Tab-separated table of C-alpha atoms and ligand atoms in Angstrom:
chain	number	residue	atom	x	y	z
W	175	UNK	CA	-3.456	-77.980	-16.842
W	176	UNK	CA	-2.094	-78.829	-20.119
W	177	UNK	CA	1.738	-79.683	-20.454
W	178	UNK	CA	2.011	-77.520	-23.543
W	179	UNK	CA	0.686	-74.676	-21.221
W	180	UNK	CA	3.144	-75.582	-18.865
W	181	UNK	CA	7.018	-75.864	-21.427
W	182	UNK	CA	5.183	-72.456	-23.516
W	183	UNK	CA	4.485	-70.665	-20.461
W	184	UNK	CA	8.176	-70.790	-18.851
W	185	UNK	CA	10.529	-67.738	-20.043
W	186	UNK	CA	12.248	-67.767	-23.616
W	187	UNK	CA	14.997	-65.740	-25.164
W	188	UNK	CA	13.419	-66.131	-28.595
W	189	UNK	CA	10.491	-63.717	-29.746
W	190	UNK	CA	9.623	-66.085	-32.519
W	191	UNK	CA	12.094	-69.127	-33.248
W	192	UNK	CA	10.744	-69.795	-36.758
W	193	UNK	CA	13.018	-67.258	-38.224
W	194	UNK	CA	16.362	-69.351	-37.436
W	195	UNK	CA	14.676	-72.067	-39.277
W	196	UNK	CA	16.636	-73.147	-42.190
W	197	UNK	CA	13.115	-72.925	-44.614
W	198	UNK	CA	12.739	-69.562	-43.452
W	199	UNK	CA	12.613	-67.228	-46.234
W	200	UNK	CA	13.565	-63.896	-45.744
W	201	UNK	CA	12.577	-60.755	-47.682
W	202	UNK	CA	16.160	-59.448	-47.437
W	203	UNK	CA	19.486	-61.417	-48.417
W	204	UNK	CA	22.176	-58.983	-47.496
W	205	UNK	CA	25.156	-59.863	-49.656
W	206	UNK	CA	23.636	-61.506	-52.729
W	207	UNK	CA	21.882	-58.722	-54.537
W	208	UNK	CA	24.309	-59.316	-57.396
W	209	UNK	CA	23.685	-62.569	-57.719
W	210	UNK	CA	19.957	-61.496	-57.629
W	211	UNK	CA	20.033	-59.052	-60.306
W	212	UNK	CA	22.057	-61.124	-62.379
W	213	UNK	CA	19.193	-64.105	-62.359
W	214	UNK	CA	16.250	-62.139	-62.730
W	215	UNK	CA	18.276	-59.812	-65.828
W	216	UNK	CA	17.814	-63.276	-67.637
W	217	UNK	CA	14.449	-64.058	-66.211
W	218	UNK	CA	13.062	-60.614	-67.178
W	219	UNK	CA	13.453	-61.859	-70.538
W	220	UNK	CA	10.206	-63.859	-69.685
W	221	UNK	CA	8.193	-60.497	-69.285
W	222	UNK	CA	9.043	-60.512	-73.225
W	223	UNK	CA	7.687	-64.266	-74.241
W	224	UNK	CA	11.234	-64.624	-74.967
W	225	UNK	CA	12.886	-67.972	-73.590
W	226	UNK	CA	16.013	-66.855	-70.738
W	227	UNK	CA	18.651	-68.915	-71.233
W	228	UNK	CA	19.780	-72.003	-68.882
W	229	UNK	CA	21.624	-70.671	-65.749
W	230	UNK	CA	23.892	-72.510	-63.748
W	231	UNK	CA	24.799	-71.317	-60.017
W	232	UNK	CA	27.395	-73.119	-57.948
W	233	UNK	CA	28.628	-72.533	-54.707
W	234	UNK	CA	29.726	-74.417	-51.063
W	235	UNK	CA	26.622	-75.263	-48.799
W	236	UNK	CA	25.504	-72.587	-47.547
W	237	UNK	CA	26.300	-69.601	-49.433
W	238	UNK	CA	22.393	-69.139	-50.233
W	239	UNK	CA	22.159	-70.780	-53.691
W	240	UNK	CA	18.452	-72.083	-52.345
W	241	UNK	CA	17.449	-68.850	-50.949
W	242	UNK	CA	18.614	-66.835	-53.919
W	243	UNK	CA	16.839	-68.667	-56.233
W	244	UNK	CA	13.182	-69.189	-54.173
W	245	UNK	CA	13.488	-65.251	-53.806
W	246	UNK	CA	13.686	-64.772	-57.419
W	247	UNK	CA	11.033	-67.278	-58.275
W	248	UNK	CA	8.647	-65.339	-55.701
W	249	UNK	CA	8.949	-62.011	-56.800
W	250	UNK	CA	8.887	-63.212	-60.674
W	251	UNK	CA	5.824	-65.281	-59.738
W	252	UNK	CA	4.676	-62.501	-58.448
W	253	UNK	CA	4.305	-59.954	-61.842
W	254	UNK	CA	4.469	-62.982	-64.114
W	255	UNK	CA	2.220	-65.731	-63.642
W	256	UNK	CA	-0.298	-67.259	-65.180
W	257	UNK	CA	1.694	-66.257	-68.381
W	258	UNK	CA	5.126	-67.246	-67.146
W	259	UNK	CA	5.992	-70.387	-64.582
W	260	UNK	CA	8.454	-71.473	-62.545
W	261	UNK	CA	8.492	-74.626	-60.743
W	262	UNK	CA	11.160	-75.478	-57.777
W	263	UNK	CA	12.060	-79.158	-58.012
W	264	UNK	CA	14.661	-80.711	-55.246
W	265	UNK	CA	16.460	-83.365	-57.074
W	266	UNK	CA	17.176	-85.178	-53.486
W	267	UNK	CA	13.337	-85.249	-53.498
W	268	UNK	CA	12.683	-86.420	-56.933
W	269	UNK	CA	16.601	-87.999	-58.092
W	270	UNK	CA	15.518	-88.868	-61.315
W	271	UNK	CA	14.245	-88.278	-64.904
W	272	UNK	CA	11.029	-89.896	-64.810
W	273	UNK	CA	10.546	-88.801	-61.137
W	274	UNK	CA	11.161	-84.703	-62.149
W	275	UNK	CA	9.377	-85.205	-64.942
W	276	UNK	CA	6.393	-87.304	-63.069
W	277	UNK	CA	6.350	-84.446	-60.402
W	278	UNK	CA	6.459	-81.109	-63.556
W	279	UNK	CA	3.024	-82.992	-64.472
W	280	UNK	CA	2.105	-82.678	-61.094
W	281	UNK	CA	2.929	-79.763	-60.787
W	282	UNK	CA	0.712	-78.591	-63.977
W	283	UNK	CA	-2.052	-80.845	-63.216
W	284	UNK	CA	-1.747	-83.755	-64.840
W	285	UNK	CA	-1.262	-86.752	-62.254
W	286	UNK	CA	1.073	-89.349	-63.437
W	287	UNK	CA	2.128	-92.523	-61.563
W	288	UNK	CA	5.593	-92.260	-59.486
W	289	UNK	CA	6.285	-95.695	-60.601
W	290	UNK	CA	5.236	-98.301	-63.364
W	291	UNK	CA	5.116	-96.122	-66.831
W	292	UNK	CA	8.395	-96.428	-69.227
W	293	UNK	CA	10.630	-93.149	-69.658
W	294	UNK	CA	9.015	-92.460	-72.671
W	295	UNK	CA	5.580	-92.367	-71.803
W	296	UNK	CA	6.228	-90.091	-69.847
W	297	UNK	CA	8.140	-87.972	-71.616
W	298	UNK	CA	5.295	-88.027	-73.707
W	299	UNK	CA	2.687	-86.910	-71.665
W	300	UNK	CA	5.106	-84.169	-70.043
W	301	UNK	CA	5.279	-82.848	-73.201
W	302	UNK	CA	1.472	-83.501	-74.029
W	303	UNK	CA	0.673	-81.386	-70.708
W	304	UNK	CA	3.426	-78.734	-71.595
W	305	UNK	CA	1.605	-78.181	-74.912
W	306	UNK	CA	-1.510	-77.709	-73.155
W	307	UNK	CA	-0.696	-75.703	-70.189
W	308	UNK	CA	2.138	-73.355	-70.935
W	309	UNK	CA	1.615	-73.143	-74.719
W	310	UNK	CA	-1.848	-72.507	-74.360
W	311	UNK	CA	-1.177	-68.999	-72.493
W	312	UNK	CA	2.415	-68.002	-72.871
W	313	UNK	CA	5.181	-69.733	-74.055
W	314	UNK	CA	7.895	-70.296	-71.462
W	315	UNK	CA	8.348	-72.609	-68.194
W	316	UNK	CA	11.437	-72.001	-66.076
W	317	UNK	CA	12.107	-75.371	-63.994
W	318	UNK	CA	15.157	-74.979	-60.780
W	319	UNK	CA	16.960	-77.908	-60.640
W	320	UNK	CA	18.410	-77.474	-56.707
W	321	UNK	CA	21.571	-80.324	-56.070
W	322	UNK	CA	21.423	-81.583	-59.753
W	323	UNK	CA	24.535	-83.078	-58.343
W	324	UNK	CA	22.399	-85.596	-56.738
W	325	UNK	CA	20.346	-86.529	-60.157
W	326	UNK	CA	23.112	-86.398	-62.543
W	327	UNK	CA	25.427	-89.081	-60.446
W	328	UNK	CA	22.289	-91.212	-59.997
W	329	UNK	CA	20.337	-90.835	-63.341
W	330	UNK	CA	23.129	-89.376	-66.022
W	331	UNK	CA	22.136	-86.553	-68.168
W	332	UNK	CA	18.889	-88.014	-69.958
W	333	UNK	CA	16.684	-85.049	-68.003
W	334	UNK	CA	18.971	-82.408	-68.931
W	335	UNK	CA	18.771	-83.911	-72.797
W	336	UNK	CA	15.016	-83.632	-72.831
W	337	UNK	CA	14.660	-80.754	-70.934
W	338	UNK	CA	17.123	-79.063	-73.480
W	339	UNK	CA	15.423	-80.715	-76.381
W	340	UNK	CA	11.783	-78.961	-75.438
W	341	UNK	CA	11.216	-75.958	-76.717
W	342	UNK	CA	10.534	-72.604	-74.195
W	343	UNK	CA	11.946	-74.021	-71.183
W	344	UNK	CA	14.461	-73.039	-69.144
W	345	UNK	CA	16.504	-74.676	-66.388
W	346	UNK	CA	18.219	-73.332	-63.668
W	347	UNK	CA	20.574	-75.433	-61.645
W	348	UNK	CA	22.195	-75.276	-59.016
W	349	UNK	CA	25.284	-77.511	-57.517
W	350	UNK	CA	27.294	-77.523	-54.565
W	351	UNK	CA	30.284	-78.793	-57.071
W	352	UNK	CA	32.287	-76.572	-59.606
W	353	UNK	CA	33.007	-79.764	-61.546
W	354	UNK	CA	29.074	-81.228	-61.852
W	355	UNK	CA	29.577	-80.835	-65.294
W	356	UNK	CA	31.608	-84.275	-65.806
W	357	UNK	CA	28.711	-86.168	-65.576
W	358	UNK	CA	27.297	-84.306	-68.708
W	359	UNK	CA	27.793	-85.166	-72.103
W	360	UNK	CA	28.885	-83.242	-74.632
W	361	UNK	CA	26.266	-83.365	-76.733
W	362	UNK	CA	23.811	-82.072	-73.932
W	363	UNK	CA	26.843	-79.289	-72.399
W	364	UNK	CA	25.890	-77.913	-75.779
W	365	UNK	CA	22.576	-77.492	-75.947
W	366	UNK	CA	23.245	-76.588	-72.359
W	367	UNK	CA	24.535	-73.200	-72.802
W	368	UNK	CA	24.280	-72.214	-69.492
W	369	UNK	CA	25.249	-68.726	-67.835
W	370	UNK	CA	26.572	-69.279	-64.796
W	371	UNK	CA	26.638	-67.307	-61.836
W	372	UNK	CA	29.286	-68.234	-58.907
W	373	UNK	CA	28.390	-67.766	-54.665
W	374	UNK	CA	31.337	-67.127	-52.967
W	375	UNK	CA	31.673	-68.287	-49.622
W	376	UNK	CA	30.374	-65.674	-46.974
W	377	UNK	CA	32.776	-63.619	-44.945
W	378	UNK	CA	32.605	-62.971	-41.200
W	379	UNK	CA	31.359	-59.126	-41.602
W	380	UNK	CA	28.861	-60.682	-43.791
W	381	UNK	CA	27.744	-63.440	-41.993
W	382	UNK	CA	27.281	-60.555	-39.134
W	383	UNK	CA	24.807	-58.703	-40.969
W	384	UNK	CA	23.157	-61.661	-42.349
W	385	UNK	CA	22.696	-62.831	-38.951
W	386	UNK	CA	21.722	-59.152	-37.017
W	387	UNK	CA	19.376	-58.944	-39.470
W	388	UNK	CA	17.622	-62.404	-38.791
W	389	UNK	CA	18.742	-62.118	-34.952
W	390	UNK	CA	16.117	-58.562	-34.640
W	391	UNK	CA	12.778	-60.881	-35.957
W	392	UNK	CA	14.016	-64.052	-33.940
W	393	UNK	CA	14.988	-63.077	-30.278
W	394	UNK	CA	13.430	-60.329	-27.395
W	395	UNK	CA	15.382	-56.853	-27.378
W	396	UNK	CA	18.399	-57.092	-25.502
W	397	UNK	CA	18.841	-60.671	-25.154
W	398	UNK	CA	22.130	-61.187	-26.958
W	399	UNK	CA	25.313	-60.294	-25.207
W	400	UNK	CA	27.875	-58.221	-27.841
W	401	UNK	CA	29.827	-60.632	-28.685
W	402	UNK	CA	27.644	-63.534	-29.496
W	403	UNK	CA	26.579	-62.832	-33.174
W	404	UNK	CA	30.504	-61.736	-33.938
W	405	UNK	CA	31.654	-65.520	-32.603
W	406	UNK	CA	28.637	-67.235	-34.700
W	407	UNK	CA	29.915	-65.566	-37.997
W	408	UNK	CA	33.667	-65.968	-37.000
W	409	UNK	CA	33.469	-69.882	-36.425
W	410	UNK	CA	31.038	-70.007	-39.556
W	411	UNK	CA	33.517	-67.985	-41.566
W	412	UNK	CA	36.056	-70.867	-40.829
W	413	UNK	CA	33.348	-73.639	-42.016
W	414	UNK	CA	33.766	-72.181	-45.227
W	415	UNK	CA	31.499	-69.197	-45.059
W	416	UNK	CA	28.117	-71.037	-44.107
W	417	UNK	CA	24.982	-69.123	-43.509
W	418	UNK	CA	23.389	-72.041	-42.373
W	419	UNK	CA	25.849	-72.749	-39.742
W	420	UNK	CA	26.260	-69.469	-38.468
W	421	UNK	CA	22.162	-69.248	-38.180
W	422	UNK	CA	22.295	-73.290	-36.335
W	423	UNK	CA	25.236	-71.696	-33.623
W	424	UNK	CA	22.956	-68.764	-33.132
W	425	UNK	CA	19.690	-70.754	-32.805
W	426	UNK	CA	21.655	-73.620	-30.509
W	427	UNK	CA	22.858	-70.770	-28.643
W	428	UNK	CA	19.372	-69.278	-27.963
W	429	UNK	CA	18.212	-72.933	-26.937
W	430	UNK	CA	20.729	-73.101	-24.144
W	431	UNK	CA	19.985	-70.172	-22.705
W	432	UNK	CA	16.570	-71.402	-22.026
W	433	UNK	CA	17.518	-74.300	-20.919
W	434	UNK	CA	19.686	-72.836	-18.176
W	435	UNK	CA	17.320	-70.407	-17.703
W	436	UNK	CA	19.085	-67.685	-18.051
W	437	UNK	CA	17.466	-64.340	-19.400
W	438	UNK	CA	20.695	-63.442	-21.540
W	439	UNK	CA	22.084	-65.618	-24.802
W	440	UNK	CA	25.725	-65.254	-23.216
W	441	UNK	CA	28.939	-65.671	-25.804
W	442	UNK	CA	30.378	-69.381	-24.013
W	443	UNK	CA	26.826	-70.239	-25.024
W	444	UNK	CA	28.356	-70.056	-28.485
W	445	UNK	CA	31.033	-72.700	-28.219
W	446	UNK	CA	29.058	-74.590	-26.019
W	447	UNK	CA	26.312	-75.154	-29.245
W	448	UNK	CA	29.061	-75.467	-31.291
W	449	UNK	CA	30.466	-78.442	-29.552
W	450	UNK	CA	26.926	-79.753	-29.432
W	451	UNK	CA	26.037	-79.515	-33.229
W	452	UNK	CA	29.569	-81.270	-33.856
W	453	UNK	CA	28.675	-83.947	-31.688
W	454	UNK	CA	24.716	-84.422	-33.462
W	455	UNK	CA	26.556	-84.031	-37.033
W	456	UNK	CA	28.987	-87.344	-36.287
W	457	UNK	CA	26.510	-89.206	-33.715
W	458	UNK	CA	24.435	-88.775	-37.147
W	459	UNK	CA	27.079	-89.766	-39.652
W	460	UNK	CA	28.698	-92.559	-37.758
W	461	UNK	CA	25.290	-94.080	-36.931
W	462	UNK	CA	24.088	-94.440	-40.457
W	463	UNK	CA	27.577	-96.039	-41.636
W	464	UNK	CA	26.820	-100.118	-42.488
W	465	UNK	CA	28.176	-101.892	-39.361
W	466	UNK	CA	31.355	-103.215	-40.828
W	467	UNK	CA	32.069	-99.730	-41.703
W	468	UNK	CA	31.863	-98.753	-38.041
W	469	UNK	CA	34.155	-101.504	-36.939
W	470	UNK	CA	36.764	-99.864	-39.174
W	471	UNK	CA	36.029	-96.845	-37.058
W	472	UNK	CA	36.180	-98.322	-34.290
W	473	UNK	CA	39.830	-99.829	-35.503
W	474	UNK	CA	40.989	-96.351	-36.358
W	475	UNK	CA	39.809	-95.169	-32.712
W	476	UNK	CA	41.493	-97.850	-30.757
W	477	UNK	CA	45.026	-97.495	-32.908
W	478	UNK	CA	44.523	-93.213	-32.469
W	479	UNK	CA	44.118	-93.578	-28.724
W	480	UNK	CA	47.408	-95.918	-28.433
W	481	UNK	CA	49.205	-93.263	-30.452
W	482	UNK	CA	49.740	-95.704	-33.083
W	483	UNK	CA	50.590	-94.878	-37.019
W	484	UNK	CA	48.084	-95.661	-38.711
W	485	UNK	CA	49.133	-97.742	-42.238
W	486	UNK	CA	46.227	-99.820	-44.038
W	487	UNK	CA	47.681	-102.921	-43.416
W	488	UNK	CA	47.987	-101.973	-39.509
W	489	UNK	CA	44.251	-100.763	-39.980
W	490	UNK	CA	43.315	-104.180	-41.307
W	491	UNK	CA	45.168	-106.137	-38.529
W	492	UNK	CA	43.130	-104.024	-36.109
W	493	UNK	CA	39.763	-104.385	-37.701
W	494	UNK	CA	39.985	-108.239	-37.863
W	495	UNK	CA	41.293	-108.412	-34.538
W	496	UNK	CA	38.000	-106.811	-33.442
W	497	UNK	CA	35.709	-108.188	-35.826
W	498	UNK	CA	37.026	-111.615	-33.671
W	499	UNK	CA	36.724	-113.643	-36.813
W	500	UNK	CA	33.225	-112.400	-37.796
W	501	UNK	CA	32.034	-111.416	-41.047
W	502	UNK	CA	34.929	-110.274	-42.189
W	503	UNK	CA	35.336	-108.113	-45.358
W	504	UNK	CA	38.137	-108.228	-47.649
W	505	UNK	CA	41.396	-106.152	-47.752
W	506	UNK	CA	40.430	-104.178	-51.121
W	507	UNK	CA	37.166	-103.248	-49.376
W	508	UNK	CA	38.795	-101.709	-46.549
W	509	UNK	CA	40.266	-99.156	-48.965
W	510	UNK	CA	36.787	-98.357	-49.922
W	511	UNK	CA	35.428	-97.459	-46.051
W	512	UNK	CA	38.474	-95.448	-46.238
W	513	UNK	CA	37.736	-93.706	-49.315
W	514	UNK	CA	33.980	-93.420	-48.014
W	515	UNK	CA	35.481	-91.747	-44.501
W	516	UNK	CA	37.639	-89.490	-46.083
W	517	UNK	CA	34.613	-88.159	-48.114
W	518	UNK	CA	32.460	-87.997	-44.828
W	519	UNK	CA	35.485	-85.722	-43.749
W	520	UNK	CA	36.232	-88.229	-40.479
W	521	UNK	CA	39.476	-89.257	-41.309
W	522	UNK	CA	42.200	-87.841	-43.628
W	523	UNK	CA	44.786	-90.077	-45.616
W	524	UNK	CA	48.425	-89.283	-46.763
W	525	UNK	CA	50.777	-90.905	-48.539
W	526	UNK	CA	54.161	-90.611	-47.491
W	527	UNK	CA	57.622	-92.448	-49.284
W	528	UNK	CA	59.922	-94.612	-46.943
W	529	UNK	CA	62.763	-93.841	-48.770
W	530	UNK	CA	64.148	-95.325	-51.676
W	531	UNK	CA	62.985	-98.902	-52.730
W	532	UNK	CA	60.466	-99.083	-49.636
W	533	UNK	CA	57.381	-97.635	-51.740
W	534	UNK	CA	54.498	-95.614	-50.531
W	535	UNK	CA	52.676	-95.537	-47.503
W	536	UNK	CA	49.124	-94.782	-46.690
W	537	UNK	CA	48.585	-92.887	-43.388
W	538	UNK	CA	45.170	-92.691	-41.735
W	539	UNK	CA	44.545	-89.850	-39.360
W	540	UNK	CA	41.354	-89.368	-37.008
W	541	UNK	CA	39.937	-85.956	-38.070
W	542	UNK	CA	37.278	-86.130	-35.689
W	543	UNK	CA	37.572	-85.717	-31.823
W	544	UNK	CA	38.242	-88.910	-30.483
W	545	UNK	CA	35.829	-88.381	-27.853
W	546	UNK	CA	33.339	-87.014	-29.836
W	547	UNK	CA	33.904	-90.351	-32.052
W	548	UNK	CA	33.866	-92.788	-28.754
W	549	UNK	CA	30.491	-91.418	-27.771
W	550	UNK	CA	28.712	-91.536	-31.380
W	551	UNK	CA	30.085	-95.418	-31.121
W	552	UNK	CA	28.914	-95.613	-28.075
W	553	UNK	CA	25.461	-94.167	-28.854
W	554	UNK	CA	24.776	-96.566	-31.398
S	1237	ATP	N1	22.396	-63.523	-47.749
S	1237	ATP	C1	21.618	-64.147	-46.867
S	1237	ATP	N2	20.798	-63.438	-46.050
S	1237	ATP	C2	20.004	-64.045	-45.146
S	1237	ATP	N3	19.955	-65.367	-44.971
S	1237	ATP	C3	20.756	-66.126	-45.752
S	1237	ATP	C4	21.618	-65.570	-46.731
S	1237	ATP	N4	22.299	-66.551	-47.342
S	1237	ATP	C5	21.882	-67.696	-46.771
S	1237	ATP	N5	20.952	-67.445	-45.823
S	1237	ATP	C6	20.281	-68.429	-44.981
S	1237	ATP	O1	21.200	-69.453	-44.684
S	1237	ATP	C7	20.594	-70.740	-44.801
S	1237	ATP	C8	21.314	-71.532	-45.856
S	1237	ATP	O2	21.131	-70.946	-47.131
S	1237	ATP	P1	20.761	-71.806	-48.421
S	1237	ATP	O3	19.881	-72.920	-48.015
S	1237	ATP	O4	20.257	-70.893	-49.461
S	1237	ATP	O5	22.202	-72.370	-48.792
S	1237	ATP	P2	22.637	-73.250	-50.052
S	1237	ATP	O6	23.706	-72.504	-50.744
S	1237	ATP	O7	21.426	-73.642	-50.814
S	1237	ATP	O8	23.273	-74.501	-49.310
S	1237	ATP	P3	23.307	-76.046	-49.793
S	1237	ATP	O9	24.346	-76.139	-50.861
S	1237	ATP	O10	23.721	-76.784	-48.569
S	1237	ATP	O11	21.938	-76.395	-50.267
S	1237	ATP	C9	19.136	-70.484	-45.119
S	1237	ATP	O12	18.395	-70.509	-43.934
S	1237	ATP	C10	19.134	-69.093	-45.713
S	1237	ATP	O13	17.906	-68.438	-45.449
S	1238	MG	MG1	20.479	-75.456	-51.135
C-alpha cells in the first residue's frame, strides 16, 4: 500500500483541480473579447511584415491582463511563426535590462551569461542575434513585457530606450498602475507611442460566468450548491473585480469540502475559505516584514486592543516600550514602516487638525483583523 494510493483514493469534489490553477489557460475568456480583438487588430499587422505598434494594457490584478495577452500570443503563434515571434517575458522574473535582454537571446538561441558582461555587450549581441534570427526570415519580433512596473522602478527606462531604438520590434506591456508611465522619460514616451488598451475591473455577473465556465471542467456534476459560485463572484466583485480571487474562494471552497468530507461544496464553505485565504495572505505579509517592522505591528496591535488613538508619537512610545531598549530605530524611520504598512494595505493613516494653532495629527488605524494580525505574530 502506497500513501499516495491511499489520500487519491478517498472521495473528491473536484473532477480535475488543475483548472482552478491560476496558470491555467483557458480557451475561452468570457468578458474580454474586446480587449482581444483590439490586440490582435494591431498584431495582424504582423501577417503583413509590417511592424504593430507598442501596446500598453493596464488594469487592477486580476482583471486578466496575463491571460489576455498569452491567448493572443498562442493563437498568433499559431498562423504566424517561424515568420513572426513573440516572446512572453515576466519582468518579476527577469527585473532588468540586461536580464530581459540576456533571457530574448535565450530565447532565440544564443546563450548569454545572467551575470558578468557590461550592458552594452549585450546589447550588442541581442542585436547581433536579432539580425540573424528574425531578420533572416521575417522582419518583426513582438516581446510582452508583463508588470513592467516591477522593471521600470528597479532598472529606469534604458530597456524600453533600446527596445524602441531597434528596428521591427514591438512591445507590449502590461501594468497593474495607470500612472507607470512616470518612471519613463520623455524622450523614450515618444518613441513609445503606445496604444493602450484599459481592463476594467470584473463585475459580479461576470465573474459568474467566468467562474461557471471554469467550475463545469474543474468539479463532478452536481457538486456545487446554487449559491456558491454567486457568493465567490459577489465577495470578488468587492476585491475590486478579481478573477483570481473569485477562482482561489471557489478552489478553497472545493478543498474544504473534502476535507470535511462532505459530497457537496456547500455556500458557508465560501466564507469559511475566505476567512482562510485572508488569514494565509497576512500570516504571509507580516512574516516577511524585517523584525523591527513587526514590532511596530505589534505596537499598533497592543494600542488597537486597549482602544487607544493611535498618533505617531504614541506609536513610537509603544514600540520602544516593547523593543525594551533593544535595537531601536529612529523616529523618522518609524514614518517609513508606516508608509510601508499603509502600502501593504494593513493599516490606514489620517490626518486630522486639532483646531486652530494645535497642527496636524497623524492617526493610525488597524485595517486588518486584530485577530487575524495576533495569530500571523504569533505564527512567526
Ligand atoms: N475573462 C476570463 N475568463 C476566464 N478566466 C479568467 C478571465 N480573466 C481572468 N481569468 C483568470 O483569472 C486569473 C487571473 O487572471 P490574470 O492572471 O490574467 O490577471 P492579471 O490581470 O494578469 O492580474 P495581475 O495584475 O495580478 O497579474 C487567471 O487564472 C485567469 O485565467
Ligand atoms: Mg498578470
Amino acid at each position: 500500500m502506497n500513501i499516495f494510493d491511499d489520500l487519491s483514493g478517498g472521495k473528491s469534489v473536484f473532477k480535475n483541480k488543475k483548472y482552478l490553477d491560476h496558470r491555467f489557460l483557458p480557451d475561452k475568456l468570457p468578458h474580454r473579447e474586446k480587449q482581444i480583438k483590439s490586440i490582435a487588430k494591431y498584431w495582424k499587422e504582423a501577417l503583413d511584415g509590417v511592424t504593430p505598434p507598442n501596446i500598453t494594457i493596464y488594469g487592477k490584478t486580476g482583471t486578466g491582463k496575463t491571460a489576455v495577452a498569452k491567448f493572443v500570443m498562442k493563437q498568433l503563434k499559431e498562423i504566424a511563426e517561424p515568420n513572426v515571434r513573440v516572446e512572453y517575458i515576466r519582468c518579476t522574473d527577469y527585473s532588468t535590462e540586461y536580464q530581459v535582454l540576456a533571457r530574448l537571446c535565450q530565447l532565440m538561441g544564443k546563450d548569454v551569461p545572467f551575470r558578468g558582461w557590461t550592458k552594452a555587450e549585450v546589447i550588442n549581441v541581442f542585436k547581433d542575434t536579432l539580425r540573424r534570427n528574425v531578420y533572416d526570415e521575417k522582419p518583426i519580433l513582438i516581446v510582452i513585457l508583463d508588470e513592467i512596473d516591477i522593471l521600470l522602478r528597479k532598472d529606469g527606462d534604458g530597456l524600453l530606450y533600446t527596445l524602441t531604438r531597434t528596428d521591427n520590434i514591438s512591445i507590449l506591456s502590461i501594468s497593474n498602475y495607470v500612472d507607470f508611465k512616470r518612471f519613463i522619460k520623455p524622450r523614450v514616451k515618444s518613441s513609445l507611442r503606445d496604444r493602450e488598451i484599459v481592463f476594467p475591473p470584473y463585475g459580479a455577473n461576470q465573474l459568474v460566468d467566468i467562474l461557471e465556465e471554469r467550475a463545469d471542467m474543474a468539479f463532478k456534476k452536481n457538486v456545487l450548491e446554487d449559491d456558491v459560485i454567486p457568493l465567490c463572484a459577489a465577495l470578488a466583485a468587492k476585491e475590486e473585480g478579481d478573477a483570481r480571487y473569485a477562482l482561489d474562494l471557489l478552489r478553497t471552497a472545493g478543498e474544504i469540502a473534502d476535507e470535511r468530507g462532505s459530497d457537496i461544496v456547500k455556500g458557508e464553505f465560501v466564507r469559511e475559505a475566505k476567512e482562510y485565504i485572508e488569514h494565509n495572505k497576512i500570516v504571509e505579509i507580516v512574516s516577511t516584514l524585517p523584525a523591527q517592522q513587526q514590532r511596530v505591528l505589534e505596537a499598533i496591535l497592543y494600542l488597537t486592543k486597549r482602544n487607544e488613538e493611535i498618533t505617531s508619537g504614541k506609536l513610537y512610545e509603544t514600540y520602544k516600550k516593547l523593543s525594551r531598549g533593544k535595537d531601536i530605530v529612529s523616529y523618522r524611520r518609524i514614518f517609513d514602516f508606516i508608509n510601508e504598512l499603509e502600502l501593504l494595505g494593513i493599516i490606514s493613516t489620517n490626518t486630522v487638525s486639532r483646531g486652530r494653532g494645535r497642527g496636524r495629527t497623524n492617526i493610525i488605524k488597524l485595517q486588518c483583523d486584530v485577530s487575524l494580525l495576533e495569530d500571523a505574530l504569533w505564527v512567526i
